Amino acid sequence: MLLEVKDINVHYGKIAALKGISLQVNEGEIVSLIGANGAGKTTTLKTISGLRPLTSGQVLFNGEDISKLAGHKRVQLGIGQSPEGRGVFPGMTVQENLLMGAYTRKDDLTADLDEVYELFPRLAERKNQFGGTMSGGEQQMIAIGRALMTKPKVLLLDEPSMGLAPMLIAQIFSIIKEINKRGTTVLLVEQNAQQALKLSDRAYVLETGRVVKSAPGLDLLDDPQVRAAYLGGH
Amino acid sequence: MKGGGVTGKANPLARVGALFDGARDWWEHAKVWQRYLVYIGAIVFALILPAPWIGSFMSPGADWTSVLIYPVGTYILLAVGLNVVVGQAGLLDLGFVAFFAIGGYSVAYYGTQYGWNYWATVVFGIALAAVSGVILGAPTLRLRGDYLAIVTLGFGEIVRITANNTDEIGGARGITNVPHPPPMFGMKFLLDPAPYYYLMVAAIVLVIIFSVRLQKSRVGRAWAAIREDEDAAELMGVPTFKFKLLAFAIGAMIGGLAGGIYAGKAVFIEPNTFPFILSATILAAVVLGGAGNLPGVMLGAFVIAWLPERFREVDWLKDMLGGKDPSEFRILLFGGVLVLMMGLRPEGLLPSRRRKAELHEGTGGMGAMGAEVAGPETEASTEAVK
């Protein structure tokens, strides 16, 4: 098991955001967290990447407890994240944004840089444009590409489809699939449950800080409760 | 914080702004020898600046060289230091004067009480300022934006009030007979302000070189990332806390150096030499000039230091006020100029291209001062549970 979250509780002040969430991600999988606003999806990702401290519970990576490790050290272990709202550095060019992803690396970057540009040809066309002047979809590409530059073993994606046109959403999801095929494990947070479930090996449904269901993605697509709550079905 | 609100004909500063922007673009593509030519030109300019014929219109009422040392040179030195904290790392520090005070007091105290060599006291003051920067930063740099500003503001006041109430360092009376620097290169540091001016220029040049080297290093890149998006910086593997602390310490060191040089000329310092308004003024200089861009910051500091002095001597103002001394209104005028500037050119006189991009993005950089402020694209409930 690559990543394991064991019964974590996270608080914002006195408000409990996560009330004992447990989940597992195996090497090579695409795992999704779906759920409504306020379910705790983003908080779960932030806790895994170290941006949020946890009150109790454990985060295990490769069997090692990393719950107390600072966020920047988890990056070096192999946890890469494309954050909520993309978090592109607006005053850096596309290329500088991507190179920030390799901040801690001392090895040769050309191959990885080429791979990102191959996955996102749009970025290659705009290497020297400021991140802040790119469109939403392009910024999402920067955020994912930048996370890839950290050479993650597991890639955490926080709502990559947020605010994007349907065409772009399809494109982003097919790229996620491609990234996974090339050997990166993916943990995906999505409100766009339909797309996310189609793509995922397994998925967890979160409700108000708890996991209420977990099953293979396609099973959840047919689950009547999930259909009613998240897929607009009957 | 959209910057493009005022454009075209409505903005009389647009042309000047375009000129500045053009100069910056030329600079970005300038060749190495062209750059060195500009550096040499700038230093030569700084060395002939105290000439009386320049002083005759820049400062008809007061001794021009003295004005160039304080406030102009001191403000520039302080602004370059604060720029490391505010402009490069994006941390809002409202108590910067505290480090200036620590540098000044260490020169005064160890010089008068223990008879230390002037340079030893300066170096010790710089070290002391760095240590206090770390002590202030360690608990407070976990805060962001407005909260950090409030704590640093408090720190500035604590230092001043402590000095006021500590008899060992003179209390409210301050310290008199602060020793001057020892003679150097055949220059004696006595009543003639010229040697102090050259010392100030040397310090500014040194600090600029240091600051530029930092900006271009890994440290500078980390600061830029922290300024633009702290969480994202952490996700890139940047130890954000450590680098924020470093920015605080380096800014403090430059503040301490400024204090040491100031005290070396001043002969006399007291707690009220270091009021809160000085912190605010230096911050205004940094923001007005274009935080993060050294030439801009220096221009801002120059304007902020020189304008109020110059307003004392404007004849037509004297006539307009019916013979009243315009110096009484100089701070009001100065405030008006600041408001005008921020309306017409909110990104500062000489912003870097990057800073412009940050500001136009909506939430980046100085706009939020590192705080988690919702921009047009983020959802209202950024901090809420998701």
Coordinates of C-alpha atoms in Angstrom, one line a residue:
Chain A
M1 CA 0.0 0.0 0.0
L2 CA 1.5 3.3 -1.1
L3 CA -0.7 5.7 1.0
E4 CA -2.8 5.0 3.9
V5 CA -4.9 7.4 6.0
K6 CA -5.9 6.0 9.3
D7 CA -8.8 7.4 11.2
I8 CA -7.8 11.1 10.9
N9 CA -9.5 13.9 12.7
V10 CA -8.9 17.5 11.6
H11 CA -10.3 20.7 13.2
Y12 CA -10.6 24.3 12.0
G13 CA -10.6 26.0 15.4
K14 CA -13.3 24.0 17.3
I15 CA -15.1 22.8 14.2
A16 CA -14.4 19.3 13.3
A17 CA -13.8 19.0 9.5
L18 CA -12.8 15.4 9.4
K19 CA -14.3 12.9 11.8
G20 CA -12.2 9.8 11.5
I21 CA -11.5 9.4 7.8
S22 CA -9.7 6.3 6.7
L23 CA -8.7 5.4 3.2
Q24 CA -6.1 3.5 1.2
V25 CA -4.4 4.1 -2.1
N26 CA -2.4 1.3 -3.7
E27 CA 0.4 1.8 -6.1
G28 CA -0.7 2.4 -9.7
E29 CA -4.4 3.2 -8.8
I30 CA -6.6 6.1 -9.5
V31 CA -8.6 6.7 -6.4
S32 CA -11.3 9.4 -6.2
L33 CA -12.9 11.3 -3.3
I34 CA -16.3 12.5 -4.2
G35 CA -18.8 14.4 -2.1
A36 CA -20.7 17.7 -1.8
N37 CA -19.3 21.0 -0.7
G38 CA -18.1 20.8 2.9
A39 CA -17.7 17.1 2.9
G40 CA -14.0 17.3 3.8
K41 CA -12.4 16.4 0.4
T42 CA -10.0 19.3 0.2
T43 CA -9.2 19.1 3.9
T44 CA -8.3 15.4 3.4
L45 CA -5.9 16.2 0.6
K46 CA -4.4 19.1 2.5
T47 CA -3.8 16.9 5.5
I48 CA -2.1 14.3 3.4
S49 CA 0.2 16.9 1.8
G50 CA 0.9 18.5 5.1
L51 CA -0.7 21.9 4.7
R52 CA -3.1 21.1 7.6
P53 CA -2.2 19.6 10.9
L54 CA -4.3 16.7 12.2
T55 CA -5.7 16.4 15.6
S56 CA -5.5 12.6 15.8
G57 CA -5.0 9.7 13.5
Q58 CA -2.1 8.8 11.1
V59 CA -1.0 9.3 7.6
L60 CA 1.2 6.5 6.3
F61 CA 3.3 6.7 3.2
N62 CA 5.1 3.6 2.1
G63 CA 4.4 2.3 5.6
E64 CA 6.1 5.2 7.3
D65 CA 4.2 7.6 9.6
I66 CA 4.4 11.1 8.1
S67 CA 1.7 12.7 10.2
K68 CA 4.2 15.1 11.9
L69 CA 6.4 15.8 8.9
A70 CA 6.4 19.3 7.4
G71 CA 4.7 19.7 4.0
H72 CA 7.9 20.5 2.1
K73 CA 9.5 17.3 3.3
R74 CA 6.6 15.2 2.2
V75 CA 7.2 16.6 -1.3
Q76 CA 10.7 15.0 -1.3
L77 CA 9.2 11.7 -0.2
G78 CA 7.0 11.7 -3.3
I79 CA 3.7 13.4 -2.5
G80 CA 2.9 16.0 -5.2
Q81 CA -0.2 18.1 -5.2
S82 CA -2.0 20.4 -7.5
P83 CA -3.8 22.5 -5.0
E84 CA -7.4 23.8 -4.8
G85 CA -7.8 26.9 -7.0
R86 CA -4.6 25.9 -8.9
G87 CA -2.2 28.0 -6.9
V88 CA -0.2 29.0 -10.0
F89 CA 2.5 31.6 -9.3
P90 CA 1.1 34.6 -11.3
G91 CA 4.4 36.5 -11.6
M92 CA 6.4 33.6 -12.9
T93 CA 6.3 32.4 -16.5
V94 CA 5.0 29.0 -17.4
Q95 CA 8.5 27.6 -17.5
E96 CA 9.5 29.2 -14.2
N97 CA 6.3 27.7 -12.6
L98 CA 7.3 24.3 -13.8
L99 CA 10.8 24.7 -12.6
M100 CA 9.5 25.7 -9.2
G101 CA 8.1 22.2 -9.1
A102 CA 11.7 20.9 -9.3
Y103 CA 12.9 23.2 -6.5
T104 CA 14.3 20.5 -4.3
R105 CA 15.7 18.4 -7.2
K106 CA 19.3 18.4 -8.2
D107 CA 19.2 15.9 -11.0
D108 CA 18.7 16.5 -14.7
L109 CA 15.3 18.0 -15.5
T110 CA 15.2 18.1 -19.3
A111 CA 13.5 14.8 -19.7
D112 CA 10.8 15.6 -17.2
L113 CA 10.3 19.1 -18.6
D114 CA 9.9 17.6 -22.1
E115 CA 7.4 15.1 -20.8
V116 CA 5.2 17.8 -19.3
Y117 CA 5.4 19.8 -22.5
E118 CA 4.5 16.7 -24.4
L119 CA 1.5 16.1 -22.1
F120 CA 0.4 19.7 -22.4
P121 CA 1.5 21.1 -25.8
R122 CA -0.4 24.3 -24.9
L123 CA 2.1 25.0 -22.3
A124 CA 5.0 24.5 -24.7
E125 CA 3.5 27.2 -26.9
R126 CA 3.4 29.6 -24.0
K127 CA 6.6 28.9 -22.1
N128 CA 7.4 32.6 -21.5
Q129 CA 3.9 33.9 -20.7
F130 CA 3.2 34.9 -17.1
G131 CA 1.2 32.2 -15.2
G132 CA -1.3 34.9 -14.0
T133 CA -2.3 35.8 -17.6
M134 CA -3.2 32.2 -18.6
S135 CA -6.8 31.0 -18.8
G136 CA -8.3 28.8 -16.2
G137 CA -7.7 25.6 -18.2
E138 CA -4.1 26.5 -18.9
Q139 CA -3.5 27.3 -15.3
Q140 CA -4.8 23.9 -14.4
M141 CA -2.3 22.4 -16.8
I142 CA 0.5 24.4 -15.1
A143 CA -0.6 23.2 -11.7
I144 CA -0.7 19.6 -12.8
G145 CA 2.6 19.9 -14.8
R146 CA 4.3 21.7 -11.8
A147 CA 3.2 18.9 -9.5
L148 CA 4.6 16.3 -11.9
M149 CA 7.9 18.1 -11.9
T150 CA 8.3 17.2 -8.2
K151 CA 8.5 13.6 -9.5
P152 CA 5.6 12.4 -7.3
K153 CA 4.9 8.7 -6.5
V154 CA 1.4 9.8 -5.7
L155 CA -0.2 12.8 -7.4
L156 CA -3.0 14.6 -5.4
L157 CA -5.3 16.5 -7.6
D158 CA -7.8 18.9 -6.1
E159 CA -10.8 19.5 -8.3
P160 CA -8.9 19.8 -11.6
S161 CA -12.2 20.3 -13.5
M162 CA -13.3 23.3 -11.4
G163 CA -14.5 26.2 -13.5
L164 CA -13.5 24.6 -16.8
A165 CA -15.5 24.2 -20.0
P166 CA -16.8 20.7 -20.7
M167 CA -14.4 20.2 -23.6
L168 CA -11.4 21.1 -21.4
I169 CA -12.7 18.9 -18.6
A170 CA -12.7 15.9 -20.9
Q171 CA -9.2 16.8 -22.0
I172 CA -7.9 17.2 -18.5
F173 CA -9.4 13.8 -17.5
S174 CA -7.8 12.0 -20.4
I175 CA -4.4 13.5 -19.4
I176 CA -4.9 12.3 -15.9
K177 CA -5.6 8.8 -17.3
E178 CA -2.4 9.1 -19.3
I179 CA -0.3 10.3 -16.3
N180 CA -1.6 7.3 -14.4
K181 CA -0.7 4.9 -17.3
R182 CA 2.8 6.2 -17.2
G183 CA 3.1 5.0 -13.6
T184 CA 2.0 7.7 -11.3
T185 CA -0.6 6.9 -8.7
V186 CA -3.4 9.4 -8.5
L187 CA -5.6 10.6 -5.7
L188 CA -8.4 12.7 -7.2
V189 CA -10.8 15.0 -5.4
E190 CA -13.8 15.9 -7.6
Q191 CA -17.2 17.4 -7.5
N192 CA -17.7 16.2 -11.1
A193 CA -18.6 12.7 -9.9
Q194 CA -19.6 11.3 -13.2
Q195 CA -16.3 11.9 -14.9
A196 CA -14.2 11.0 -11.8
L197 CA -16.0 7.7 -11.2
K198 CA -15.6 6.6 -14.8
L199 CA -11.9 7.1 -14.5
S200 CA -11.3 5.7 -11.1
D201 CA -10.3 2.2 -10.0
R202 CA -11.9 2.9 -6.6
A203 CA -13.7 5.8 -5.0
Y204 CA -14.7 7.0 -1.6
V205 CA -17.9 9.0 -1.0
L206 CA -17.5 11.6 1.7
E207 CA -20.2 13.3 3.7
T208 CA -19.7 15.9 6.5
G209 CA -16.2 14.6 7.4
R210 CA -16.9 10.9 7.2
V211 CA -16.5 8.2 4.6
V212 CA -20.0 6.9 3.9
K213 CA -19.2 4.5 1.0
S214 CA -16.3 3.0 -0.8
A215 CA -16.3 0.8 -3.8
P216 CA -14.8 0.5 -7.3
G217 CA -15.6 3.5 -9.4
L218 CA -17.9 1.8 -11.9
D219 CA -19.9 0.2 -9.1
L220 CA -20.6 3.6 -7.6
L221 CA -21.7 4.9 -10.9
D222 CA -24.5 2.4 -10.8
D223 CA -25.2 2.8 -7.1
P224 CA -28.8 4.2 -6.8
Q225 CA -27.9 6.3 -3.7
V226 CA -24.8 7.8 -5.3
R227 CA -26.7 8.4 -8.5
A228 CA -29.4 10.2 -6.6
A229 CA -27.1 12.3 -4.6
Y230 CA -24.2 13.2 -6.9
L231 CA -25.1 12.2 -10.5
G232 CA -28.4 13.9 -10.9
G233 CA -30.0 10.5 -11.7
H234 CA -33.1 8.8 -10.4
Chain B
M1 CA -6.8 45.3 -6.8
K2 CA -7.1 45.7 -10.6
G3 CA -4.5 48.0 -11.8
G4 CA -5.8 48.9 -15.2
G5 CA -8.7 51.0 -13.9
V6 CA -7.3 54.3 -15.0
T7 CA -5.8 54.4 -18.5
G8 CA -5.3 56.5 -21.6
K9 CA -6.0 60.1 -21.7
A10 CA -7.6 60.2 -18.3
N11 CA -4.2 59.4 -16.7
P12 CA -1.6 62.2 -17.0
L13 CA 0.9 59.8 -15.5
A14 CA 0.4 57.2 -18.2
R15 CA 3.1 58.8 -20.4
V16 CA 5.6 58.9 -17.6
G17 CA 4.6 55.4 -16.6
A18 CA 5.2 54.3 -20.2
L19 CA 8.6 55.9 -20.1
F20 CA 9.5 54.0 -17.0
D21 CA 8.2 50.7 -18.4
G22 CA 10.2 51.3 -21.6
A23 CA 13.3 51.8 -19.5
R24 CA 12.6 48.6 -17.6
D25 CA 12.1 46.6 -20.8
W26 CA 15.3 48.0 -22.3
W27 CA 17.1 47.1 -19.0
E28 CA 15.8 43.5 -19.2
H29 CA 17.4 43.1 -22.6
A30 CA 20.5 45.2 -22.0
K31 CA 23.9 43.6 -22.6
V32 CA 26.3 43.1 -19.8
W33 CA 28.6 46.1 -20.7
Q34 CA 25.5 48.3 -21.0
R35 CA 24.5 47.3 -17.6
Y36 CA 27.9 48.0 -16.1
L37 CA 27.9 51.4 -17.8
V38 CA 24.6 52.2 -16.0
Y39 CA 26.0 50.9 -12.7
I40 CA 29.1 53.2 -13.1
G41 CA 26.9 56.1 -14.2
A42 CA 24.7 55.6 -11.1
I43 CA 27.7 55.6 -8.7
V44 CA 29.2 58.7 -10.4
F45 CA 25.8 60.3 -10.2
A46 CA 25.6 59.5 -6.5
L47 CA 29.1 60.9 -5.9
I48 CA 28.4 64.3 -7.6
L49 CA 24.9 64.5 -6.1
P50 CA 25.9 66.6 -3.1
A51 CA 27.3 69.4 -5.4
P52 CA 26.1 72.8 -4.4
W53 CA 24.6 73.7 -7.8
I54 CA 22.3 70.6 -7.5
G55 CA 21.5 71.5 -3.9
S56 CA 20.5 75.0 -4.9
F57 CA 17.3 73.9 -6.4
M58 CA 16.8 70.5 -4.7
S59 CA 17.2 71.9 -1.2
P60 CA 17.4 75.7 -1.2
G61 CA 16.7 76.0 2.5
A62 CA 18.6 73.3 4.2
D63 CA 22.1 71.9 3.8
W64 CA 21.7 69.6 0.8
T65 CA 24.4 67.1 1.9
S66 CA 22.8 66.7 5.3
V67 CA 19.4 66.2 3.6
L68 CA 21.0 63.5 1.5
I69 CA 22.2 61.7 4.5
Y70 CA 19.0 62.0 6.6
P71 CA 16.3 61.6 5.5
V72 CA 17.2 60.6 1.9
G73 CA 20.1 58.1 2.3
T74 CA 18.8 56.7 5.5
Y75 CA 15.3 56.1 4.0
I76 CA 16.8 54.5 0.9
L77 CA 18.9 52.1 3.0
L78 CA 15.9 51.3 5.2
A79 CA 13.7 50.9 2.2
V80 CA 16.1 48.4 0.5
G81 CA 16.1 46.5 3.8
L82 CA 12.3 46.5 4.1
N83 CA 12.0 45.6 0.5
V84 CA 13.6 42.2 1.3
V85 CA 10.7 41.5 3.8
V86 CA 7.8 43.2 2.0
G87 CA 8.8 43.2 -1.6
Q88 CA 10.6 39.9 -1.9
A89 CA 9.1 37.6 0.7
G90 CA 5.7 39.4 0.7
L91 CA 5.5 39.7 4.5
L92 CA 3.9 42.9 5.8
D93 CA 6.1 44.3 8.5
L94 CA 4.9 47.5 10.3
G95 CA 7.6 47.6 12.9
F96 CA 10.7 47.8 10.8
V97 CA 11.9 50.9 12.7
A98 CA 12.6 48.6 15.7
F99 CA 15.7 47.2 13.9
F100 CA 16.8 50.7 12.9
A101 CA 16.6 51.5 16.7
I102 CA 18.5 48.4 17.7
G103 CA 21.3 49.2 15.3
G104 CA 21.4 52.9 16.5
Y105 CA 21.2 52.1 20.2
S106 CA 23.9 49.4 20.0
V107 CA 26.3 51.9 18.4
A108 CA 25.4 54.6 21.0
Y109 CA 25.4 52.3 24.0
Y110 CA 28.5 50.2 23.4
G111 CA 30.4 53.2 22.1
T112 CA 29.7 55.5 25.0
Q113 CA 29.6 52.9 27.9
Y114 CA 32.3 50.5 26.9
G115 CA 34.3 52.5 24.4
W116 CA 34.0 49.9 21.7
N117 CA 35.3 50.8 18.2
Y118 CA 32.6 52.3 16.0
W119 CA 32.8 49.4 13.5
A120 CA 32.6 46.8 16.2
T121 CA 29.4 48.4 17.5
V122 CA 28.0 48.5 14.0
V123 CA 28.7 44.9 13.4
F124 CA 27.3 44.0 16.8
G125 CA 24.2 46.1 16.1
I126 CA 23.6 44.2 12.9
A127 CA 24.0 40.9 14.7
L128 CA 21.7 42.0 17.5
A129 CA 19.1 43.2 14.9
A130 CA 19.3 39.8 13.1
V131 CA 18.8 37.9 16.4
S132 CA 15.8 40.1 17.4
G133 CA 14.4 39.6 13.9
V134 CA 14.6 35.8 14.4
I135 CA 13.1 36.1 17.9
L136 CA 10.3 38.2 16.6
G137 CA 9.8 36.0 13.6
A138 CA 9.9 32.6 15.2
P139 CA 6.5 32.8 16.9
T140 CA 4.8 35.3 14.6
L141 CA 5.7 34.1 11.1
R142 CA 3.1 31.4 11.5
L143 CA 0.6 34.2 11.2
R144 CA -0.3 35.7 7.9
G145 CA -1.2 39.0 6.4
D146 CA -3.0 41.4 8.7
Y147 CA -2.1 39.4 11.8
L148 CA 1.6 39.5 11.1
A149 CA 1.3 43.3 10.5
I150 CA -0.3 43.8 13.9
V151 CA 2.3 41.8 15.8
T152 CA 5.2 43.6 14.0
L153 CA 3.6 46.9 14.7
G154 CA 3.5 45.9 18.4
F155 CA 7.1 44.9 18.3
G156 CA 8.2 48.3 17.0
E157 CA 6.3 50.0 19.8
I158 CA 7.7 47.6 22.4
V159 CA 11.3 48.4 21.4
R160 CA 10.7 52.1 21.6
I161 CA 8.8 52.0 24.9
T162 CA 11.4 49.7 26.4
A163 CA 14.2 52.1 25.4
N164 CA 12.1 54.9 26.9
N165 CA 11.8 53.1 30.2
T166 CA 15.3 51.6 30.5
D167 CA 17.6 53.9 32.5
E168 CA 20.6 51.9 31.5
I169 CA 20.3 53.2 27.9
G170 CA 19.4 56.7 28.9
G171 CA 15.6 56.3 29.2
A172 CA 13.6 59.2 27.7
R173 CA 16.7 61.4 27.6
G174 CA 18.5 59.1 25.2
I175 CA 22.2 58.8 24.7
T176 CA 24.4 61.8 24.0
N177 CA 28.0 62.0 22.6
V178 CA 27.6 59.0 20.4
P179 CA 31.1 58.5 18.9
H180 CA 31.7 59.2 15.3
P181 CA 33.3 56.6 12.9
P182 CA 37.1 56.6 13.0
P183 CA 39.0 58.3 10.1
M184 CA 39.1 56.3 6.9
F185 CA 40.9 56.9 3.6
G186 CA 42.1 60.3 4.9
M187 CA 38.5 61.4 5.6
K188 CA 37.8 62.5 9.2
F189 CA 34.2 62.1 10.4
L190 CA 33.6 65.4 12.2
L191 CA 31.2 68.2 11.5
D192 CA 31.5 68.2 7.7
P193 CA 28.7 66.0 6.4
A194 CA 30.5 64.9 3.2
P195 CA 32.4 61.9 4.7
Y196 CA 29.1 60.6 6.2
Y197 CA 27.5 60.9 2.8
Y198 CA 30.1 58.8 1.1
L199 CA 29.9 56.3 3.9
M200 CA 26.1 56.1 3.3
V201 CA 26.6 55.7 -0.4
A202 CA 29.0 52.9 0.2
A203 CA 26.6 51.2 2.5
I204 CA 23.7 51.5 0.0
V205 CA 25.8 50.1 -2.8
L206 CA 26.9 47.2 -0.7
V207 CA 23.4 46.4 0.4
I208 CA 22.1 46.7 -3.1
I209 CA 24.7 44.2 -4.4
F210 CA 23.8 41.8 -1.6
S211 CA 20.1 42.2 -2.2
V212 CA 20.4 41.6 -6.0
R213 CA 22.5 38.5 -5.5
L214 CA 20.0 37.2 -3.1
Q215 CA 17.1 37.9 -5.4
K216 CA 18.7 35.9 -8.2
S217 CA 19.6 33.0 -6.0
R218 CA 17.6 30.0 -4.9
V219 CA 16.6 32.0 -1.9
G220 CA 15.1 34.7 -4.0
R221 CA 13.1 32.2 -6.0
A222 CA 11.8 30.7 -2.8
W223 CA 10.8 34.1 -1.6
A224 CA 9.0 34.9 -4.8
A225 CA 7.1 31.6 -4.6
I226 CA 6.1 32.4 -0.9
R227 CA 5.0 35.9 -1.9
E228 CA 2.9 34.7 -4.7
D229 CA 1.3 31.6 -3.1
E230 CA 2.6 30.4 0.2
D231 CA 0.7 27.0 0.2
A232 CA 1.8 26.3 -3.3
A233 CA 5.4 27.1 -2.4
E234 CA 5.3 24.6 0.4
L235 CA 3.9 22.0 -2.0
M236 CA 6.9 22.7 -4.2
G237 CA 9.2 21.6 -1.4
V238 CA 10.1 25.1 -0.3
P239 CA 10.6 25.2 3.5
T240 CA 8.4 28.3 3.8
F241 CA 8.8 29.0 7.5
K242 CA 12.6 28.9 7.3
F243 CA 12.7 31.2 4.4
K244 CA 10.3 33.7 5.9
L245 CA 12.5 33.8 9.0
L246 CA 15.5 34.3 6.8
A247 CA 13.8 37.3 5.1
F248 CA 13.1 38.8 8.5
A249 CA 16.6 38.3 9.7
I250 CA 18.2 39.8 6.6
G251 CA 15.8 42.7 6.5
A252 CA 16.6 43.3 10.2
M253 CA 20.3 43.3 9.5
I254 CA 20.0 46.0 6.9
G255 CA 17.8 48.0 9.3
G256 CA 20.5 47.6 12.0
L257 CA 23.2 48.8 9.6
A258 CA 21.1 51.9 8.8
G259 CA 20.7 52.5 12.5
G260 CA 24.4 52.2 13.1
I261 CA 25.3 54.6 10.3
Y262 CA 22.7 57.1 11.4
A263 CA 23.8 57.1 15.0
G264 CA 27.4 57.6 13.9
K265 CA 26.5 61.0 12.5
A266 CA 23.7 62.0 14.8
V267 CA 25.7 62.4 18.0
F268 CA 22.5 62.1 20.0
I269 CA 19.7 59.5 19.8
E270 CA 16.6 59.1 21.9
P271 CA 13.5 56.8 21.8
N272 CA 11.5 59.3 19.8
T273 CA 14.0 59.1 17.0
F274 CA 12.3 55.8 16.2
P275 CA 8.6 56.5 16.1
F276 CA 6.0 54.2 14.5
I277 CA 5.4 56.8 11.7
L278 CA 8.9 56.0 10.4
S279 CA 8.0 52.4 9.9
A280 CA 4.9 53.5 8.0
T281 CA 6.9 56.0 6.0
I282 CA 9.4 53.4 4.9
L283 CA 6.6 51.0 4.0
A284 CA 5.0 53.8 2.0
A285 CA 8.3 54.4 0.2
V286 CA 8.5 50.7 -0.7
V287 CA 4.9 50.5 -2.0
L288 CA 5.0 53.8 -3.7
G289 CA 8.2 53.0 -5.6
G290 CA 7.1 49.5 -6.6
A291 CA 7.7 46.8 -4.1
G292 CA 10.2 44.1 -5.2
N293 CA 11.9 46.3 -7.7
L294 CA 15.1 47.9 -6.3
P295 CA 15.3 51.0 -8.5
G296 CA 11.7 51.6 -7.9
V297 CA 12.0 51.2 -4.1
M298 CA 15.0 53.6 -4.1
L299 CA 13.1 56.1 -6.2
G300 CA 10.1 55.8 -3.8
A301 CA 12.4 56.3 -0.8
F302 CA 14.0 59.3 -2.4
V303 CA 10.6 60.9 -3.2
I304 CA 9.2 60.2 0.2
A305 CA 12.2 61.6 2.0
W306 CA 12.8 64.6 -0.3
L307 CA 9.3 65.9 -1.1
P308 CA 8.3 67.0 2.4
E309 CA 11.6 68.8 2.8
R310 CA 11.2 70.5 -0.6
F311 CA 7.6 71.6 0.2
R312 CA 9.0 73.8 2.9
E313 CA 10.5 76.1 0.3
V314 CA 7.9 76.4 -2.4
D315 CA 7.3 80.1 -3.0
W316 CA 4.0 80.0 -4.8
L317 CA 2.7 77.9 -2.0
K318 CA 3.8 80.5 0.5
D319 CA 1.8 83.1 -1.5
M320 CA -1.2 80.9 -1.8
L321 CA -1.3 80.3 1.9
G322 CA -1.1 84.1 2.5
G323 CA 2.4 84.1 3.9
K324 CA 1.9 81.2 6.2
D325 CA 4.8 78.8 6.4
P326 CA 4.1 75.9 3.9
S327 CA 6.2 73.6 6.0
E328 CA 3.2 73.4 8.3
F329 CA 1.2 71.8 5.5
R330 CA 3.9 69.7 4.0
I331 CA 2.6 66.4 5.5
L332 CA -0.9 67.2 4.2
L333 CA 0.5 67.9 0.7
F334 CA 2.6 64.8 0.9
G335 CA -0.5 62.7 1.8
G336 CA -2.3 64.2 -1.2
V337 CA 0.5 63.3 -3.5
L338 CA 0.5 59.7 -2.2
V339 CA -3.3 59.4 -2.7
L340 CA -3.0 60.7 -6.2
M341 CA -0.2 58.3 -7.0
M342 CA -2.0 55.3 -5.7
G343 CA -5.0 56.2 -7.8
L344 CA -3.1 56.8 -11.0
R345 CA -0.4 54.2 -10.7
P346 CA -1.3 51.7 -8.0
E347 CA 1.5 49.2 -8.8
G348 CA 4.0 51.8 -7.8
L349 CA 6.3 54.2 -9.8
L350 CA 8.7 51.6 -11.1
P351 CA 7.1 48.2 -10.6
S352 CA 8.8 45.0 -11.9
R353 CA 7.0 43.3 -14.8
R354 CA 6.5 40.4 -12.5
R355 CA 4.9 42.5 -9.8
K356 CA 2.5 43.8 -12.4
A357 CA 1.5 40.3 -13.4
E358 CA 0.9 39.5 -9.7
L359 CA -1.3 42.5 -9.1
H360 CA -3.3 42.0 -12.2
E361 CA -4.0 38.4 -11.3
G362 CA -6.1 39.6 -8.4
T363 CA -4.8 38.0 -5.3
G364 CA -1.1 37.7 -5.8
G365 CA 1.7 39.4 -4.0
M366 CA 1.3 42.6 -2.2
G367 CA -2.5 42.7 -3.0
A368 CA -3.1 40.2 -0.2
M369 CA 0.3 40.7 1.6
G370 CA 0.4 37.0 1.9
A371 CA -3.1 36.8 3.5
E372 CA -5.6 34.3 2.4
V373 CA -7.9 36.7 0.6
A374 CA -10.6 35.5 -1.7
G375 CA -10.0 36.6 -5.2
P376 CA -12.5 36.8 -8.1
E377 CA -11.9 33.2 -9.0
T378 CA -11.7 31.6 -5.6
E379 CA -14.9 30.5 -3.9
A380 CA -16.1 32.6 -1.0
S381 CA -15.5 29.8 1.5
T382 CA -11.8 29.2 1.0
E383 CA -11.3 28.5 4.6
A384 CA -14.5 26.5 5.0
V385 CA -14.5 22.8 5.2
K386 CA -14.6 21.0 1.9

